[in-house]
Short mmCIF file of C-alpha atoms and ligand atoms in Angstrom, two decimals:
data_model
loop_
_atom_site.label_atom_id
_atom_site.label_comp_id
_atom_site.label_asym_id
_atom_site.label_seq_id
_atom_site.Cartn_x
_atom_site.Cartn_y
_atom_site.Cartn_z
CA UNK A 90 0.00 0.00 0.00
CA UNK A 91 1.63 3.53 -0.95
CA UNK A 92 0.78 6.09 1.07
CA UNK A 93 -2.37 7.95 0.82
CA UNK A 94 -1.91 11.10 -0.99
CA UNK A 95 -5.50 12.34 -1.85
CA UNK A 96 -4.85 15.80 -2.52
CA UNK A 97 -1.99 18.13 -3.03
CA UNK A 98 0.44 18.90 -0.49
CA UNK A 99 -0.85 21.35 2.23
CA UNK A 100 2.85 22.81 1.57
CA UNK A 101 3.68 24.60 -1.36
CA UNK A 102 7.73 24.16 -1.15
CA UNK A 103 9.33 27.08 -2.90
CA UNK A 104 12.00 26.59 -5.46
CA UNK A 105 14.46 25.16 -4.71
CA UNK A 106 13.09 22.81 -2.44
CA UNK A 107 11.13 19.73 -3.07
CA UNK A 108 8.71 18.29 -1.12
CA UNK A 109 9.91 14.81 0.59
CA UNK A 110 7.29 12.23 -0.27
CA UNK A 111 5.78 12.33 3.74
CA UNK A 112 5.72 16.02 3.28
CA UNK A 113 2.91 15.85 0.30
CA UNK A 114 1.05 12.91 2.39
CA UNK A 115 1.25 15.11 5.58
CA UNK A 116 -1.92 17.67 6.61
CA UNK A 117 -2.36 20.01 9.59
CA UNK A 118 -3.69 18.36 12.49
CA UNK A 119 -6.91 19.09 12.13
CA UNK A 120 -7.52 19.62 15.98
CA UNK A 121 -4.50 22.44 15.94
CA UNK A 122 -6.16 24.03 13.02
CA UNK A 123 -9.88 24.45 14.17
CA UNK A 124 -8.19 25.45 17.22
CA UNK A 125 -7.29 29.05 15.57
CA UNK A 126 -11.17 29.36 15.31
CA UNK A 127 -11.45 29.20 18.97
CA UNK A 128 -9.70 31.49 19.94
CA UNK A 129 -11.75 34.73 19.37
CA UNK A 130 -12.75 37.21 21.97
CA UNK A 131 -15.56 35.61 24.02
CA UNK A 132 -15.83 32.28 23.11
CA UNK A 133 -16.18 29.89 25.54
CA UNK A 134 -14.10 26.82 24.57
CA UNK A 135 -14.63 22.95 24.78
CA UNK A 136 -12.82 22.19 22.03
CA UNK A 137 -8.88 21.63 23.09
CA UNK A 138 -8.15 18.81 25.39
CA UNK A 139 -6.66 21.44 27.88
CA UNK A 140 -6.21 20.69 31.84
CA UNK A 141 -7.71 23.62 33.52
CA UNK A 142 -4.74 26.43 34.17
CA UNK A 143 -6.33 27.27 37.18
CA UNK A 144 -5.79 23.34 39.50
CA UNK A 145 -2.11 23.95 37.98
CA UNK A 146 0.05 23.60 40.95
CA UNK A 147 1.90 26.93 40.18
CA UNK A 148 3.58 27.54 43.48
CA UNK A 149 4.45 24.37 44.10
CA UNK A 150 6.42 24.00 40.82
CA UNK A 151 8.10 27.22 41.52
CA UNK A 152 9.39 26.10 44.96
CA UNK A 153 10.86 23.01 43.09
CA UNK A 154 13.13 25.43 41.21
CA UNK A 155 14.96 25.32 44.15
CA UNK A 156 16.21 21.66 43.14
CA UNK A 157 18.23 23.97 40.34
CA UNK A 158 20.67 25.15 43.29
CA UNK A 159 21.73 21.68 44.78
CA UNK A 160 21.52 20.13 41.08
CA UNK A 161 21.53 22.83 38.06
CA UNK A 162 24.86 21.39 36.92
CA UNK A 163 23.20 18.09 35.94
CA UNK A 164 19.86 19.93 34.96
CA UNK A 165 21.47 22.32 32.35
CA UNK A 166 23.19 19.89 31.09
CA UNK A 167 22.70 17.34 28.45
CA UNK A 168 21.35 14.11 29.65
CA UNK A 169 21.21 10.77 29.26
CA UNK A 170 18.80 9.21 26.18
CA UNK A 171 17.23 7.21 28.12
CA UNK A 172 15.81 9.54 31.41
CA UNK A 173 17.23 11.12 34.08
CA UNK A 174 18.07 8.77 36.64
CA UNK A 175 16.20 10.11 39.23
CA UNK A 176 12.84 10.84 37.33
CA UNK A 177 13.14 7.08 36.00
CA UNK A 178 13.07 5.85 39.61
CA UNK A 179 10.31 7.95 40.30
CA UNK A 180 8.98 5.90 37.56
CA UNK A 181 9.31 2.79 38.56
CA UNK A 182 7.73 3.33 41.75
CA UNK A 183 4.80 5.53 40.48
CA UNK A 184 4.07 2.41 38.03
CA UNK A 185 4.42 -0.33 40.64
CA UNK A 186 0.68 -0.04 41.17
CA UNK A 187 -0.78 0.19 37.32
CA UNK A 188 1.15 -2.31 36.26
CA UNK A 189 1.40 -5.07 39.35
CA UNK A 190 5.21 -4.77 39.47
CA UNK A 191 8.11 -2.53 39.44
CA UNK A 192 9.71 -2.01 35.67
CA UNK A 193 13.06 -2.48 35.73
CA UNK A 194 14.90 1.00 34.39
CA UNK A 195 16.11 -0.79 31.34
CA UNK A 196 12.52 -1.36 30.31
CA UNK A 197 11.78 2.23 31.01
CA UNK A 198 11.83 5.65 28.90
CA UNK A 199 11.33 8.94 29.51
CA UNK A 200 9.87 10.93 26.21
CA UNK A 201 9.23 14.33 25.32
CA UNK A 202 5.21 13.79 25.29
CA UNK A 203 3.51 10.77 24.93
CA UNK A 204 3.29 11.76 21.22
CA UNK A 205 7.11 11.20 20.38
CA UNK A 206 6.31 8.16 22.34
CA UNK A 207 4.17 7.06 19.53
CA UNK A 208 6.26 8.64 16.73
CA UNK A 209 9.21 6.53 18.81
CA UNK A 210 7.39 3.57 18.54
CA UNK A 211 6.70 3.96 14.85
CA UNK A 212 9.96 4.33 13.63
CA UNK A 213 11.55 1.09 15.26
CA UNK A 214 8.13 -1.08 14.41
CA UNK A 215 6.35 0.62 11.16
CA UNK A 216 7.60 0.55 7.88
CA UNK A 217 5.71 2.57 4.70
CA UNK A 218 1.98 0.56 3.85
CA UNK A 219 2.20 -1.47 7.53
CA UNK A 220 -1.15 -1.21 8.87
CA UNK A 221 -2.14 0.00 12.50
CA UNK A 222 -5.45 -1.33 14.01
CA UNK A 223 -6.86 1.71 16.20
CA UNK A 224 -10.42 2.21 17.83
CA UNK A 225 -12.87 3.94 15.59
CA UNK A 226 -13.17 6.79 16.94
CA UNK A 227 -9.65 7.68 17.94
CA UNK A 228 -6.84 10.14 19.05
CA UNK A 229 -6.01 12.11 15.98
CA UNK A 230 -2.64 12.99 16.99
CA UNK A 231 -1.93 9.01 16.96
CA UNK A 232 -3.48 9.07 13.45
CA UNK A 233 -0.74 11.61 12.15
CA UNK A 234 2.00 9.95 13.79
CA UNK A 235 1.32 6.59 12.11
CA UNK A 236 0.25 8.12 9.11
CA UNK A 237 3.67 9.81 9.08
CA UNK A 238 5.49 6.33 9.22
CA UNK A 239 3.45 5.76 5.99
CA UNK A 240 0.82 3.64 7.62
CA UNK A 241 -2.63 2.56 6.71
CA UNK A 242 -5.19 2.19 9.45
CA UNK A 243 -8.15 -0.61 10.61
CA UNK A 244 -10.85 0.96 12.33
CA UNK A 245 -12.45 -1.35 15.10
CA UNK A 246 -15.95 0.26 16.03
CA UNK A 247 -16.55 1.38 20.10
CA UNK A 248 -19.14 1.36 22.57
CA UNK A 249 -19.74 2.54 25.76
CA UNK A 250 -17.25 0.06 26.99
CA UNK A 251 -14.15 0.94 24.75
CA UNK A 252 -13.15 -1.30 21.17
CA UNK A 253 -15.40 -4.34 20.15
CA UNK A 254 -12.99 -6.71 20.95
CA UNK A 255 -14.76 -9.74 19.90
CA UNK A 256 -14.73 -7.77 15.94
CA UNK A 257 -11.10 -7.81 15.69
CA UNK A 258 -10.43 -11.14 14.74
CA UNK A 259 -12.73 -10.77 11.96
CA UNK A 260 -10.73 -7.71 10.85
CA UNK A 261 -7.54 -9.09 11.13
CA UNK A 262 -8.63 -11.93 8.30
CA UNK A 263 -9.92 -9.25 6.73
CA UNK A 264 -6.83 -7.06 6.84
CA UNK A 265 -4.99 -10.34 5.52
CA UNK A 266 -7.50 -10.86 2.78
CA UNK A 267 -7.16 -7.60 1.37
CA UNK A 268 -3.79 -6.45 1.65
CA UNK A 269 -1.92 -9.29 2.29
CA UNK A 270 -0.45 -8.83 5.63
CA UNK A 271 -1.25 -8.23 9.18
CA UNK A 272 -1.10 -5.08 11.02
CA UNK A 273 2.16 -4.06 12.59
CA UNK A 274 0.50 -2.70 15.77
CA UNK A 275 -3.07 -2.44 17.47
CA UNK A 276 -3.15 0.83 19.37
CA UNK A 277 -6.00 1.58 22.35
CA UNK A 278 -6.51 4.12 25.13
CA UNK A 279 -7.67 2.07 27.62
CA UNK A 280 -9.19 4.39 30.06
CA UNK A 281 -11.20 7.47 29.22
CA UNK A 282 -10.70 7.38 25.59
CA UNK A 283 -9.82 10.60 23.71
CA UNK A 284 -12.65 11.35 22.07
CA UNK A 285 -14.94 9.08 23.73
CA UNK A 286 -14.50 9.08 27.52
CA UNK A 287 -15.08 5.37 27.33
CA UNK A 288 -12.82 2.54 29.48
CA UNK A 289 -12.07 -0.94 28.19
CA UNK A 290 -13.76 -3.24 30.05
CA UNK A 291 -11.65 -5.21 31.90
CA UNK A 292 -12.75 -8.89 29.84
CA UNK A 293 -12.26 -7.11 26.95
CA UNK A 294 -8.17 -5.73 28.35
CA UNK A 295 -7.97 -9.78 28.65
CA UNK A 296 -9.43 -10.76 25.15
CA UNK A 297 -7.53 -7.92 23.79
CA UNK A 298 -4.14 -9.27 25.25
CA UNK A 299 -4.91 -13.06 24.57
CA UNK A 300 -6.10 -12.15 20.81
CA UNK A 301 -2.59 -9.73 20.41
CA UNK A 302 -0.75 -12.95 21.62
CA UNK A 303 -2.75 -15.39 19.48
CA UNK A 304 -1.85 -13.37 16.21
CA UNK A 305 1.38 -12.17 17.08
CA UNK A 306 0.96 -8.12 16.92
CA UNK A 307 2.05 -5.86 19.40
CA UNK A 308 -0.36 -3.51 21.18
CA UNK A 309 0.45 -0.05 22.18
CA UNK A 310 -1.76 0.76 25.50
CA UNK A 311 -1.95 4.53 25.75
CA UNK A 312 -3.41 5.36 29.15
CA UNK A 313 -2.47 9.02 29.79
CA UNK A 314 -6.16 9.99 31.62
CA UNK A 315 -6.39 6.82 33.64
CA UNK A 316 -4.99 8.50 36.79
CA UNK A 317 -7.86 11.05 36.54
CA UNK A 318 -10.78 8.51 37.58
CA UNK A 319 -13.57 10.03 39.38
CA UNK A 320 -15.93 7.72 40.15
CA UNK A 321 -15.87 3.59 39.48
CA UNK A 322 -13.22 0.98 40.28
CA UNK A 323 -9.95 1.25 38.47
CA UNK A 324 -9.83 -1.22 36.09
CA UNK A 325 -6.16 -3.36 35.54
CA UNK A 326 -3.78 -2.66 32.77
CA UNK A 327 -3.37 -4.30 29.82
CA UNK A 328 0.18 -4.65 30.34
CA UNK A 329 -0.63 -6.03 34.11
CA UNK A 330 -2.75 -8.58 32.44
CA UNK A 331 -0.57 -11.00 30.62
CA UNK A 332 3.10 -11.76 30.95
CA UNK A 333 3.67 -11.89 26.89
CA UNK A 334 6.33 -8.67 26.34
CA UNK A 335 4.07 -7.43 23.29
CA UNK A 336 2.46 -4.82 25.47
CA UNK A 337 3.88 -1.36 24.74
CA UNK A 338 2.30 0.46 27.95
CA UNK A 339 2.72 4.66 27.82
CA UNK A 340 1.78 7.60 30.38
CA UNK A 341 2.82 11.12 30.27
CA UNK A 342 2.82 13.71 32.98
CA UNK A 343 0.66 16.00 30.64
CA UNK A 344 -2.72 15.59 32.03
CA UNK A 345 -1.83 14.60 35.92
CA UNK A 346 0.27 17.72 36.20
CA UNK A 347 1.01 19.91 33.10
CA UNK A 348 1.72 19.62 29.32
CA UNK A 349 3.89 21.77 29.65
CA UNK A 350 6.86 20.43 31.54
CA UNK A 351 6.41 17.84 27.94
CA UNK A 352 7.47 14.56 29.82
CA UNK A 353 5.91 11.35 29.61
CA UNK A 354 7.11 7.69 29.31
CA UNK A 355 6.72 4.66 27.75
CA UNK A 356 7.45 0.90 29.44
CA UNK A 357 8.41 -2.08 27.55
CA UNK A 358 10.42 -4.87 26.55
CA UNK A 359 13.85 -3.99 26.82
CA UNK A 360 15.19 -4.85 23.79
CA UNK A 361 12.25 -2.65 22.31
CA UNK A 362 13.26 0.41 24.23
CA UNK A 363 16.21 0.01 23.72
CA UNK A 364 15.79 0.28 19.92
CA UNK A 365 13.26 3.22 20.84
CA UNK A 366 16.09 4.82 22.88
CA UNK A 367 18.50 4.96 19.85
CA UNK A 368 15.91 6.52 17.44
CA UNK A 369 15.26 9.37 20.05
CA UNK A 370 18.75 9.42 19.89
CA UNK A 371 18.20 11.00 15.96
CA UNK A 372 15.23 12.64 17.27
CA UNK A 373 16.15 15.18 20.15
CA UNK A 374 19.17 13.56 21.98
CA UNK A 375 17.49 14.04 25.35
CA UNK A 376 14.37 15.25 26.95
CA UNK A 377 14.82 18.40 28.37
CA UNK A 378 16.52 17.81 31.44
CA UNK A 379 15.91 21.21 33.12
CA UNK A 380 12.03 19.75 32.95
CA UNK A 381 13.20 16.06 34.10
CA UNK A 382 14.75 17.39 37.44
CA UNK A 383 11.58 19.67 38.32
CA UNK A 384 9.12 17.09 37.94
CA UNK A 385 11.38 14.60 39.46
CA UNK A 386 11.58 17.06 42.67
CA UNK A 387 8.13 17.73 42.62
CA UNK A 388 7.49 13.83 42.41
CA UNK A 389 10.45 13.12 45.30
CA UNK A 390 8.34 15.97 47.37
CA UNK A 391 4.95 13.82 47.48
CA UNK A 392 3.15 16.30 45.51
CA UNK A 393 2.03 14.49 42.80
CA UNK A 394 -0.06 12.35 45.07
CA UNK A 395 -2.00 15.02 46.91
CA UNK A 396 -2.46 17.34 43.55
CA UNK A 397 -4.24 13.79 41.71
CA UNK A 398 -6.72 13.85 44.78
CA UNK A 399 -7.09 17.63 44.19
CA UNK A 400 -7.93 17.41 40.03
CA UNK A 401 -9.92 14.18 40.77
CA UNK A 402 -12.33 16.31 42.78
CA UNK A 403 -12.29 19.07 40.99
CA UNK A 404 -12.67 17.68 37.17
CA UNK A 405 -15.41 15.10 38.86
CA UNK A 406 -17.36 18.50 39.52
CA UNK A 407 -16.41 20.05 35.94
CA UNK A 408 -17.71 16.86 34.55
CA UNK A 409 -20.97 16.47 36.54
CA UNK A 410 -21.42 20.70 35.70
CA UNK A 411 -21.56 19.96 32.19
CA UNK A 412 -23.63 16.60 32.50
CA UNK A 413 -26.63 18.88 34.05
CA UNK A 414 -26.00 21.13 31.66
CA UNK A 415 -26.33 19.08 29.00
CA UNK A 416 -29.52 17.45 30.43
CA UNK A 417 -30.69 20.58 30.93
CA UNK A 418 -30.22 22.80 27.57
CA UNK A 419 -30.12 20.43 24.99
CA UNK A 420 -33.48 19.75 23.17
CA UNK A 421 -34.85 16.52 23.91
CA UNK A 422 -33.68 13.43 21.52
CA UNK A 423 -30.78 16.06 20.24
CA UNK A 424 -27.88 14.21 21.32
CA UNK A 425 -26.60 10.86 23.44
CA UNK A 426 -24.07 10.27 25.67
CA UNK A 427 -22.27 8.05 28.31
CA UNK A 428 -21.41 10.24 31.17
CA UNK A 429 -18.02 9.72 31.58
CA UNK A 430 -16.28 8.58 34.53
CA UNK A 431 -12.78 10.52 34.29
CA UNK A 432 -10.51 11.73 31.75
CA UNK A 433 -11.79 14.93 29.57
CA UNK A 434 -14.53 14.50 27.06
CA UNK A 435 -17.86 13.96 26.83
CA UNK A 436 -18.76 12.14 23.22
CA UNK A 437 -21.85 13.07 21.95
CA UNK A 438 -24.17 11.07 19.34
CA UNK A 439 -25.82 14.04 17.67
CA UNK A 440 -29.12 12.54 15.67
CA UNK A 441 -29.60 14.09 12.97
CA UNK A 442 -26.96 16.96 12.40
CA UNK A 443 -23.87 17.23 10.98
CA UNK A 444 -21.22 18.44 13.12
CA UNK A 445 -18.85 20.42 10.90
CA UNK A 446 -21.85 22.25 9.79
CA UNK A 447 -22.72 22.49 13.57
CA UNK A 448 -19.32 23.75 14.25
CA UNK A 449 -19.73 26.68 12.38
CA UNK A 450 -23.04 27.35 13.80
CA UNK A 451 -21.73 27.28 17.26
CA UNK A 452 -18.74 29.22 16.76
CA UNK A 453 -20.53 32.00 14.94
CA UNK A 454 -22.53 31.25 18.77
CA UNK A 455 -19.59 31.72 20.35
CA UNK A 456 -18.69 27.85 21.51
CA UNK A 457 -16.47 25.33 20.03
CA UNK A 458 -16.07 22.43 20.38
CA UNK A 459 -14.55 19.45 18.19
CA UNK A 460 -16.62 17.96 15.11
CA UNK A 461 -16.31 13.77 15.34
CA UNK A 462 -14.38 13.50 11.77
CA UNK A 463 -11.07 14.62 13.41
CA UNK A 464 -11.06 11.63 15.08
CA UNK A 465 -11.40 9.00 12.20
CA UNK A 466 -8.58 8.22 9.92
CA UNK A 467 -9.74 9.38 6.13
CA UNK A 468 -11.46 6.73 3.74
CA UNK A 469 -8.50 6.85 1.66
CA UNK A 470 -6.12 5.47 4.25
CA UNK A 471 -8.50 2.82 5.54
CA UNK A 472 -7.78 -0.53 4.22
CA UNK A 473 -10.64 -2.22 6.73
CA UNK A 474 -13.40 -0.54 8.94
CA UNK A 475 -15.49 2.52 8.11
CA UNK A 476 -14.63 6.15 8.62
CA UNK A 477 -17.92 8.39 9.57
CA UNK A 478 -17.83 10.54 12.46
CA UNK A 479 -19.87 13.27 10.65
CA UNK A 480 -22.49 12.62 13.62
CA UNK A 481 -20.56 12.80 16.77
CA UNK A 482 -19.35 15.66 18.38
CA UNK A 483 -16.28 16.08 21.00
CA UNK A 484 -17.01 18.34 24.47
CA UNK A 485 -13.54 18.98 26.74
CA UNK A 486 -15.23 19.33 30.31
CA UNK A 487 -11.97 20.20 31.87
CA UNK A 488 -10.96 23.55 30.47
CA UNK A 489 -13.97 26.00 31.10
CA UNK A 490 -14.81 27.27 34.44
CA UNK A 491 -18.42 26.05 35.98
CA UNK A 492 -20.34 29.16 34.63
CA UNK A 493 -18.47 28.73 31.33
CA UNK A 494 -19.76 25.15 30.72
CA UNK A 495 -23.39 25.85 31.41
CA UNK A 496 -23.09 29.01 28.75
CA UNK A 497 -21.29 27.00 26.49
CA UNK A 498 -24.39 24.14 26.81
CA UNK A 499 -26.96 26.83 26.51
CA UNK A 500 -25.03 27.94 22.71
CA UNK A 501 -24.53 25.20 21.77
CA UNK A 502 -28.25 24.07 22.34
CA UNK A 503 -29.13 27.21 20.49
CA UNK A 504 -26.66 26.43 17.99
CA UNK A 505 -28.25 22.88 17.46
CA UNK A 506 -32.00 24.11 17.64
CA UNK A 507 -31.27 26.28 14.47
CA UNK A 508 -29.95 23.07 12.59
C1 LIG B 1204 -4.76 9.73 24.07
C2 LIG B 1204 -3.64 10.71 24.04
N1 LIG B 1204 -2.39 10.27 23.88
C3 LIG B 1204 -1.35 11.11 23.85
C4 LIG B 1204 -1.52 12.47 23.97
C5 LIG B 1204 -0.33 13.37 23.90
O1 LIG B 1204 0.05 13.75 25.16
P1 LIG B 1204 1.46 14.39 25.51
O2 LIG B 1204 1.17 15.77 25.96
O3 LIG B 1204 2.02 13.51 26.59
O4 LIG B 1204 2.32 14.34 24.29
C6 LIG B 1204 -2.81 12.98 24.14
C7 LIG B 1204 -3.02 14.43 24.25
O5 LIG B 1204 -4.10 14.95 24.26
C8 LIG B 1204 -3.89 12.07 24.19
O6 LIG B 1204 -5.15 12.49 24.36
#
């Protein structure tokens, strides 16, 4: 399978440069781009998945800057590939729990983001027309990593309770039938999905793992929300599930603390991080220690404990705010939804309106939010599984302050009751 260049590049190179063959398949993430819309005077977004700047433990941080005196010769300087020491031990005992044992620090490393994670991951295990299996509907800044390797996608539908597990077998003949090989990798964010709030159910983490084993394809579990549960039992990893190494499991410090510091990890085989390790090497050397050392203080100074009880509270009130809102503005029979039980989003069913064409209506209402196609890869790129998310529309809870989500509810009913 080439890759799927459906239009012309979104880059006009000028002379004398030539576009690189990823360069004419690449396109703007569309989430970064209808971003730009959101940002005019007044509007009230729900659109980026943003924590909420105000639970950010400011002070806290700042005080941690004071690790800079006793250790700024190490933090300024370059560090090693594979994590700063410290922050990896950190690691190791902050995944204890998630993953029913210590990782060892060779199977351990520390990324700028979650998303070079998965760009990591694709360059040592994708090469151009491999096919990744993802959930339909799905993080689109996963879609334009892998799509960046070159890859083709399977879609595996979702319900309330994550993928339809007992489908992908089907689609893995399926993918063999068509094109000839099996996928390369089946990603899944297991708890709190980005777009659609949903968790795997835990017989389906087990199905999932057996069925990865069965057919030999690695699976890349991306679980940066599944600290922020609010209500529910935690449900076990993938990765704590089965023994087999195939499990790729990734967190990031993005969500349970701030994107900004960009640090996340990934934990793995060792021999596969390893290999991930050396192509970060080509990538950016080292995350940026100065970052590493902060969170690493703020970690060794049991904050990070204490400020997940504080967001846990405080996005389980966001997220019941905007479920009575909701309930409360939207005209009857407009929309569905599972209320979520963590994480960021509500995912709404809309019945019978497009959401692009609702987007527009709602902005010009002053409220964004994001239209379901983002989160689909294109028909073009599909080699199994369908590609509609004209109908489904994606609500951040955590961003907008309590009398910002019930105004935001209130346009956007308005914006649907003119459809
Ligand atoms: C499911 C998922 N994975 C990864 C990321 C990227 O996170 P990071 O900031 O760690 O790169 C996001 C960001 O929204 C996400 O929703």
């Amino acid at each position: 399978m080439a890759l799927a260049v459906t239009r012309p590049p979104e880059v006009a190179m000028p002379s004398p440069f030539r576009c690189s063959e990823l360069c004419r398949a690449m396109r703007p993430s569309p989430i970064r781009e209808l971003f730009k819309l959101t940002q005019r005077p007044g509007m009230i977004s729900f659109a980026g998945g943003l924590p909420d700047p105000a639970i950010f433990p400011v002070q806290q941080f700042a005080a941690c800057a004071e690790a800079l005196a006793s250790r700024g010769t190490v933090a300024l300087q370059y560090g090693p590939t594979e994590g700063y020491g410290e922050l990896v031990a950190v690691l190791q005992e902050l995944m204890r729990g998630p993953l029913g044992r210590s990782p060892s620090a060779a199977e351990i490393l520390v990324a700028s983001g979650s998303q070079q994670v998965m760009d990591l991951a694709g360059r040592v295990l994708l090469d151009r027309g491999d096919i990744v299996v993802v959930e339909a509907p799905t993080y689109p800044g996963a879609l334009h990593t892998f799509r960046n390797c070159g890859a083709g996608f399977a879609t595996v539908p979702c319900d309330g309770d994550g993928m339809q597990v007992d489908l992908l077998p089907d689609i893995l003949q399926q993918c063999r039938r068509t094109t000839g090989r099996l996928p390369k990798l089946i990603y899944t964010i297991t708890n709190f999905s980005n777009p659609s709030g949903a968790c795997l159910a835990t017989a389906r983490r087990q199905q999932l793992a057996e069925i990865a084993e069965r057919w030999g394809i690695p699976v890349f579990e991306d679980d940066p929300y599944g600290e922020l549960r609010h209500s529910g039992e935690p449900l076990p990893t993938i990765f704590s599930l089965t023994p087999w190494p195939g499990v790729l499991y990734a967190s990031s410090f993005s969500k349970i603390l701030a994107p900004g510091v960009r640090v996340a990890w990934v934990v793995g085989d060792a021999t596969l991080v390893r290999a991930m390790a050396i192509a970060k090497q080509g990538v950016d050397l080292c995350t940026s220690m100065v970052s590493q050392v902060l969170v690493a203080e703020y970690c060794r100074r049991g904050h990070l404990l204490a400020h997940l009880e504080a967001i846990r509270a405080h996005y389980a009130r966001k997220s019941a705010l905007m479920a009575t809102a909701l309930r409360q503005h939207l005209p009857a029979g407009a929309a569905s939804w599972h209320e979520p039980q963590g994480g960021f989003f509500f995912w709404l069913e809309l019945a019978a309106t497009d959401s692009r064409s609702l987007f527009h209506r709602a902005v010009e209402n002053g409220v964004a939010f994001l239209p379901g196609d983002a989160f689909f890869p294109e028909p073009g790129e599909t080699v199994v599984g369908s590609c509609d998310g004209s109908h489904f529309a994606r609500l951040c809870f955590t961003f907008a302050s309590g009398e910002e989500i019930d105004e935001g509810c209130r346009r956007l009913a308005l914006s649907l009751a003119k459809s």
